[in-house]
Tab-separated table of C-alpha atoms and ligand atoms in Angstrom:
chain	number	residue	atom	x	y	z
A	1	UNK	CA	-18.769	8.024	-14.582
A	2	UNK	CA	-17.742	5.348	-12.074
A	3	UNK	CA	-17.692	2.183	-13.116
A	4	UNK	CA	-19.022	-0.904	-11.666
A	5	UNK	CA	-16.748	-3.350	-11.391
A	6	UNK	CA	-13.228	-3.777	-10.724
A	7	UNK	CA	-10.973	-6.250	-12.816
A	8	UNK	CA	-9.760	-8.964	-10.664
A	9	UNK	CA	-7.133	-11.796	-11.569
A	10	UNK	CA	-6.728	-15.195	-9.293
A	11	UNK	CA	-3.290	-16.874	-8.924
A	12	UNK	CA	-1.488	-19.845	-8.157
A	13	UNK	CA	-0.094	-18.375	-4.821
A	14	UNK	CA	0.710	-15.363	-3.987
A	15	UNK	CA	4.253	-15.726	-4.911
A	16	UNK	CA	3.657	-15.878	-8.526
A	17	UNK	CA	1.017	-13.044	-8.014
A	18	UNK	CA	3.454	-10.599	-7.220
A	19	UNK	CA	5.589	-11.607	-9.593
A	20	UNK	CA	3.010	-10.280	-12.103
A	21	UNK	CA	3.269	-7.271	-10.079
A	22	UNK	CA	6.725	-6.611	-10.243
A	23	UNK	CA	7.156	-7.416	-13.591
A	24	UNK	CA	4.558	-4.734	-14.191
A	25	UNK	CA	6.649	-2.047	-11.905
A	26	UNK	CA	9.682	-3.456	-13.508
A	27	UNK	CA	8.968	-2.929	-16.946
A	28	UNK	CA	7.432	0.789	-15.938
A	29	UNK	CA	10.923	1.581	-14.383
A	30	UNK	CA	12.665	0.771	-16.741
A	31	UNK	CA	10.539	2.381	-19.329
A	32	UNK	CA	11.102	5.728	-17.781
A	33	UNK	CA	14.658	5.102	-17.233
A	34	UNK	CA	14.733	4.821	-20.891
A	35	UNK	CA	13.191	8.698	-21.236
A	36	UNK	CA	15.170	9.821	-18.659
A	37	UNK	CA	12.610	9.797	-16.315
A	38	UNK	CA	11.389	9.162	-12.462
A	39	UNK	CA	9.032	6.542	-11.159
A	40	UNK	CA	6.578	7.245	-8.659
A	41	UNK	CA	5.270	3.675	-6.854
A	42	UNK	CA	3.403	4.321	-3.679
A	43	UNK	CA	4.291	1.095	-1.523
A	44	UNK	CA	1.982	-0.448	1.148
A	45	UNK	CA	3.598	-2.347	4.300
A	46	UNK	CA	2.288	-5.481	6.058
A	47	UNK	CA	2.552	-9.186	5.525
A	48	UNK	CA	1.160	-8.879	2.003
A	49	UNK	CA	3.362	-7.251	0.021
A	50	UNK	CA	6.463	-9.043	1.252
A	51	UNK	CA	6.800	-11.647	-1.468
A	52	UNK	CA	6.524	-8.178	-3.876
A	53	UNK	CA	9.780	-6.950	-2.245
A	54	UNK	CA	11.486	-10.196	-2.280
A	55	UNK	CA	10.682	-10.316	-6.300
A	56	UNK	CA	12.021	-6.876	-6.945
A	57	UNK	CA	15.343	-7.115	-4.824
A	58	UNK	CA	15.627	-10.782	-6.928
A	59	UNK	CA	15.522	-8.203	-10.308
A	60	UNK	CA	17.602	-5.325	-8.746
A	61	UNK	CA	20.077	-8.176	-7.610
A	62	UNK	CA	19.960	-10.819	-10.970
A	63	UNK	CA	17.827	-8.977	-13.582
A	64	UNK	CA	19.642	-5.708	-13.575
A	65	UNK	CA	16.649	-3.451	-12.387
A	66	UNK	CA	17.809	-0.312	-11.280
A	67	UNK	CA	15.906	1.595	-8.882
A	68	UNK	CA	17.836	4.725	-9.061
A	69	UNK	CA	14.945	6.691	-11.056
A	70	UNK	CA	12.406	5.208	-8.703
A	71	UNK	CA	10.796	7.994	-5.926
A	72	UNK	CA	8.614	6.830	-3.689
A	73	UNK	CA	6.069	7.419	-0.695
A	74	UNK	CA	4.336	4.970	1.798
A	75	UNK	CA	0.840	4.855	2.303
A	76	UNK	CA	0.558	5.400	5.970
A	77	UNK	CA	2.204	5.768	9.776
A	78	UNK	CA	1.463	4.952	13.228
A	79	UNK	CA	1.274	8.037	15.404
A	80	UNK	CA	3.405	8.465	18.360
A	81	UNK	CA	5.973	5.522	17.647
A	82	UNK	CA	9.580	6.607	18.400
A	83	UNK	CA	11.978	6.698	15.037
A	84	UNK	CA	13.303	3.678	16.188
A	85	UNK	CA	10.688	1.224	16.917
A	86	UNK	CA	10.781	-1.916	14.785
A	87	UNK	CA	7.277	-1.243	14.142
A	88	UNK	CA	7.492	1.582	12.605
A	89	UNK	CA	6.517	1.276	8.628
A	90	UNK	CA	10.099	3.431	7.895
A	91	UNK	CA	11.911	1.205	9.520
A	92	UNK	CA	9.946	-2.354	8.123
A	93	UNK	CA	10.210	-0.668	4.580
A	94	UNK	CA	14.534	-0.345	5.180
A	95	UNK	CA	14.566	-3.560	6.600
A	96	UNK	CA	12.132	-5.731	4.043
A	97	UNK	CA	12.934	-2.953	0.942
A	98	UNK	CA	14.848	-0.175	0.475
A	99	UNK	CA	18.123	-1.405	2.439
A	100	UNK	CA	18.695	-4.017	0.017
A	101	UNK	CA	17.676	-2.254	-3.351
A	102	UNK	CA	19.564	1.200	-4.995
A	103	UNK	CA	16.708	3.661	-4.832
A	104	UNK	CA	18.249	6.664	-3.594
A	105	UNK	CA	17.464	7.579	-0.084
A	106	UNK	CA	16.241	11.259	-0.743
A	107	UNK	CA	13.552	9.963	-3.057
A	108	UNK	CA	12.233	7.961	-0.717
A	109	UNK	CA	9.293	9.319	1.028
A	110	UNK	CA	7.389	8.721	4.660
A	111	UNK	CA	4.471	10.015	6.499
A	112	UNK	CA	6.269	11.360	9.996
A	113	UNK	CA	4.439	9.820	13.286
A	114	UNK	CA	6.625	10.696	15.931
A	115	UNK	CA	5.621	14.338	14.911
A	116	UNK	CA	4.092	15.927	17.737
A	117	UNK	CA	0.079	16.158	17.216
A	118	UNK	CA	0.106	20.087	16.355
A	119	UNK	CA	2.396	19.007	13.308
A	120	UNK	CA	1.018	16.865	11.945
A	121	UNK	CA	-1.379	18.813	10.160
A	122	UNK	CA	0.665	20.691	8.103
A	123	UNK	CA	3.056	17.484	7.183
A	124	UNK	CA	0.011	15.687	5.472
A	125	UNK	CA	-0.689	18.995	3.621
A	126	UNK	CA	3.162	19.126	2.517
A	127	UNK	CA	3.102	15.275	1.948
A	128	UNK	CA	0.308	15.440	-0.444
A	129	UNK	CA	2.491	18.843	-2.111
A	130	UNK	CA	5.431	16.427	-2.196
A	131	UNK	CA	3.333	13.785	-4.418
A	132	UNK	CA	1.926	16.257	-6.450
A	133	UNK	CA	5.354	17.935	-6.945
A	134	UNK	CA	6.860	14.540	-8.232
A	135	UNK	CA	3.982	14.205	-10.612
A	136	UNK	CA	1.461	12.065	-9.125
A	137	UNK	CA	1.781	8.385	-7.911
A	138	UNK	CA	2.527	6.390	-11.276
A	139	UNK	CA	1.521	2.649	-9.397
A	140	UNK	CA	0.336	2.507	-6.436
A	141	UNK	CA	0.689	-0.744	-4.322
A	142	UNK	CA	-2.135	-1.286	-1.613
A	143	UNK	CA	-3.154	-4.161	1.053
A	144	UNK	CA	-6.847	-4.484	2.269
A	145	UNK	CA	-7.493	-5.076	6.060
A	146	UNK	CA	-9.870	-7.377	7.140
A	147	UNK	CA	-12.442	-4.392	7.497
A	148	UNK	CA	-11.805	-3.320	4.395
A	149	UNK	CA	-9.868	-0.509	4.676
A	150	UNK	CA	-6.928	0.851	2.017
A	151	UNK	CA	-4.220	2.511	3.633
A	152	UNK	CA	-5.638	3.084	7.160
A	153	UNK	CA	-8.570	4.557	5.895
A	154	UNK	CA	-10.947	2.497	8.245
A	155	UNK	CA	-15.088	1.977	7.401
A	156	UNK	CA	-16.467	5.491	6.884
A	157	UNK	CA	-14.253	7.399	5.659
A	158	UNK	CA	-15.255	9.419	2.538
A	159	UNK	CA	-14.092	8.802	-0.818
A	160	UNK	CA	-12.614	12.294	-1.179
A	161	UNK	CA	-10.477	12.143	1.818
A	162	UNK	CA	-7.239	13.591	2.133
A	163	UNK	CA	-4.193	12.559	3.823
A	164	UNK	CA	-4.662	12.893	7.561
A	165	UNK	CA	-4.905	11.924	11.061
A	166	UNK	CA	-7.043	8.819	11.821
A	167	UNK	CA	-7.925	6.594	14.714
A	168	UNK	CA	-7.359	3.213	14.321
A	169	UNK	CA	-10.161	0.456	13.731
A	170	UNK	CA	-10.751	-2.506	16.558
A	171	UNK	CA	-9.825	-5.115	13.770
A	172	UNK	CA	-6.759	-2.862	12.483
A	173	UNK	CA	-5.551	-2.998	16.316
A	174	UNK	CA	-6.200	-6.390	16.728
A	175	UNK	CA	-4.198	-7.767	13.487
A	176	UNK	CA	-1.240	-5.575	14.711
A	177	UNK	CA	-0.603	-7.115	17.893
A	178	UNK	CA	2.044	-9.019	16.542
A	179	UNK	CA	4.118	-6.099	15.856
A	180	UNK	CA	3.371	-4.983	19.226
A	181	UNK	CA	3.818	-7.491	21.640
A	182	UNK	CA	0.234	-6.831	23.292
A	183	UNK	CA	-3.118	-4.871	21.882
A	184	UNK	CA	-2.247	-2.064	24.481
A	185	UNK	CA	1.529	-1.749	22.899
A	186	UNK	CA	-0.815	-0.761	19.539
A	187	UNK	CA	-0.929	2.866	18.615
A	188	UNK	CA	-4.422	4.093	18.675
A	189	UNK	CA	-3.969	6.482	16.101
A	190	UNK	CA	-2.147	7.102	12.701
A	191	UNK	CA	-1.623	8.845	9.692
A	192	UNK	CA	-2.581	7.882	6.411
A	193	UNK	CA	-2.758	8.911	2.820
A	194	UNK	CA	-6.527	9.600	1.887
A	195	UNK	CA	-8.554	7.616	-0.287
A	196	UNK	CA	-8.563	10.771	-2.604
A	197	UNK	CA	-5.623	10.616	-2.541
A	198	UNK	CA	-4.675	7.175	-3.377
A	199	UNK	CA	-7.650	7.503	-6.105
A	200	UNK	CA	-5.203	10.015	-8.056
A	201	UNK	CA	-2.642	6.800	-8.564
A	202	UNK	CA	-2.652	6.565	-12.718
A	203	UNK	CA	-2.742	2.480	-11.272
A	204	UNK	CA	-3.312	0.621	-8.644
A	205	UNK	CA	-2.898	-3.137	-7.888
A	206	UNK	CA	-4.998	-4.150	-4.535
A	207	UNK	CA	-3.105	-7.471	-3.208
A	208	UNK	CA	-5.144	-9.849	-1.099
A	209	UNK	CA	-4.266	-13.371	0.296
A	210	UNK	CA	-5.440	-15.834	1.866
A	211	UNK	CA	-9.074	-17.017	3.675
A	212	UNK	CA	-8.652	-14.214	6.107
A	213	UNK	CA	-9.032	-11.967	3.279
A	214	UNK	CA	-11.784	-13.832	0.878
A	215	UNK	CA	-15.013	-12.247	2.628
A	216	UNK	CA	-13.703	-8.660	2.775
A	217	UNK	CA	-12.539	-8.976	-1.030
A	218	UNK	CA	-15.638	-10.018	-1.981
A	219	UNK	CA	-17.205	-7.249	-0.375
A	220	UNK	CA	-15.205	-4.822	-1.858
A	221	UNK	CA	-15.479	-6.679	-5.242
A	222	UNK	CA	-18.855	-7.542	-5.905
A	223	UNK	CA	-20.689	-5.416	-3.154
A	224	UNK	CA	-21.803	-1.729	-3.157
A	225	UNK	CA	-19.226	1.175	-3.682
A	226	UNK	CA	-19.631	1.977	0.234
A	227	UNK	CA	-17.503	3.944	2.934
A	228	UNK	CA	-18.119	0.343	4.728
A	229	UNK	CA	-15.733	-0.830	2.645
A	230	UNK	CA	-13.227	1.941	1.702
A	231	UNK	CA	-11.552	-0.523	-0.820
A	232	UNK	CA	-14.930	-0.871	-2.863
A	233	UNK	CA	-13.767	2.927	-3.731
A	234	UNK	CA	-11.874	1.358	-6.086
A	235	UNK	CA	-14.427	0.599	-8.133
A	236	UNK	CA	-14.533	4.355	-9.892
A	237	UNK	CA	-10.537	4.012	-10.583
A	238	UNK	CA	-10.285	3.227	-14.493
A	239	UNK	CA	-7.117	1.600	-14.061
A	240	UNK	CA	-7.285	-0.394	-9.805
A	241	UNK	CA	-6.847	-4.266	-10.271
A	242	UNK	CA	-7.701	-6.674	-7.308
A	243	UNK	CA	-4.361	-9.544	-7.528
A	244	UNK	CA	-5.840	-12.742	-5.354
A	245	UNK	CA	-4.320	-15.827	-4.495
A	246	UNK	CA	-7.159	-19.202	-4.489
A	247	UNK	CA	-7.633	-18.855	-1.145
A	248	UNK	CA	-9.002	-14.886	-1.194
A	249	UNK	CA	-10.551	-16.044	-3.818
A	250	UNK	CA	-12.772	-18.349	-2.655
A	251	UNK	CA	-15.985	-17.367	-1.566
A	252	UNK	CA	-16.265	-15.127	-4.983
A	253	UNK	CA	-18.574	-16.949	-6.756
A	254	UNK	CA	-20.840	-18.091	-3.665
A	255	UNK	CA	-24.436	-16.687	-3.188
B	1	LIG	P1	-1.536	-7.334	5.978
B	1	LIG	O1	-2.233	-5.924	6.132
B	1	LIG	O2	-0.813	-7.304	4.708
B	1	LIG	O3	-0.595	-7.460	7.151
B	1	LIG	O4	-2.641	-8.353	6.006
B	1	LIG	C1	-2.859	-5.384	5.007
B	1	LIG	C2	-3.576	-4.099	5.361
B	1	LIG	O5	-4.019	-3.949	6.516
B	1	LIG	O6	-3.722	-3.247	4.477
């Protein structure tokens, strides 16, 4: 039976936010270290999760945390970015994550964009065989767009849907420019994991910061389970948390 509401907890800042949250992936590591086992974290990219990354290569570089039982898979890809492009969410995970941390690099896991189109197909059905095979995403770590969307799973896509080729949202474009240089430099489509398939996570932790963020969170937090909102989805997880900062948090309580 889905349930209603999602479990939300506000913060200071976001820095002490995802402290929380790696303190929760920390002690989960570790705990499976202990039994000899792996870790599966799905990781999100973006601004958001960047203080995350700076917490856990703080505990892999003064705590002791090893990440050598970790395995892990990204949430999504743009389509049709060369390997090399700075953009790319391989290459900002290396750079913000995995360069400076001891996961090994064959555990680590991405969703292919350069892949010509008839590819890619196939690689999102093998991706989804490669998360099963590990055992399932233990924690997964997600963002929320200002359209609501998990992953790059953009307003109206079904709950059950599977990892795949998507076309990019106008807001989605619009917040990448950035990374791009100009909105025509931004990859019209992608590939992302499905919201089925980020529902299978055993948890999930939704980050969210700042005002930018506080209408769409409370959308997804006290609005209608919708495909409007693909992060209100989270809603029928038993174990998805929504991690806010003051400022996301704001508009909560208003009418
Ligand atoms: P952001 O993106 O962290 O850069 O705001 C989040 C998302 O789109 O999921």
């Amino acid at each position: 039976m889905a349930k209603k509401t999602i479990r939300f907890r506000i913060f200071e800042n976001p820095d002490s936010a995802s402290a929380q949250v790696a303190a929760e992936m920390a002690l989960l590591i570790r705990e499976r270290a202990t039994l000899g086992r792996n870790a599966v974290i799905g990781f999100s990219t973006g601004k958001t999760p960047l203080p995350l990354f700076e917490e856990l290569i703080y505990l892999y570089r003064e705590e002791g945390l090893s990440f050598r039982n970790v395995i892990s898979f990204n949430l999504d890809e743009y389509l049709g970015l060369k390997t090399d492009h700075p953009a790319n969410i391989r290459n900002f995970m290396q750079r913000n994550l995995f360069d400076h941390i001891d996961i090994p690099q064959g555990n680590i896991h991405f969703l292919r964009g350069e892949l010509s189109s008839g590819k890619i197909k196939a690689h999102c059905v093998a991706y989804e065989k490669e998360i099963t095979d590990a055992g399932g995403i233990d924690f997964q770590i997600l963002g929320i767009g200002r359209n609501g969307h998990i992953g790059f799973n953009e307003p109206g896509t079904p709950m059950n849907s599977r990892t795949s080729r998507v076309i990019l949202g106008d807001t989605t474009r619009e917040d990448a420019v950035p990374d791009f240089g100009a909105i025509e430099n931004v990859p019209i489509h992608a590939v992302t994991m499905g919201c089925g398939t980020i529902l299978e996570a055993r948890k999930i932790i939704l980050m969210a910061w700042g005002l930018k963020k506080s209408r769409v969170v409370r959308r997804a937090i006290i609005g209608p389970v919708t495909p409007k909102v693909t992060a209100s989805y989270l809603k029928t997880h038993p174990a998805a948390q929504v991690f806010l900062d003051q400022a996301a948090a704001s508009v909560l309580a208003q009418d």
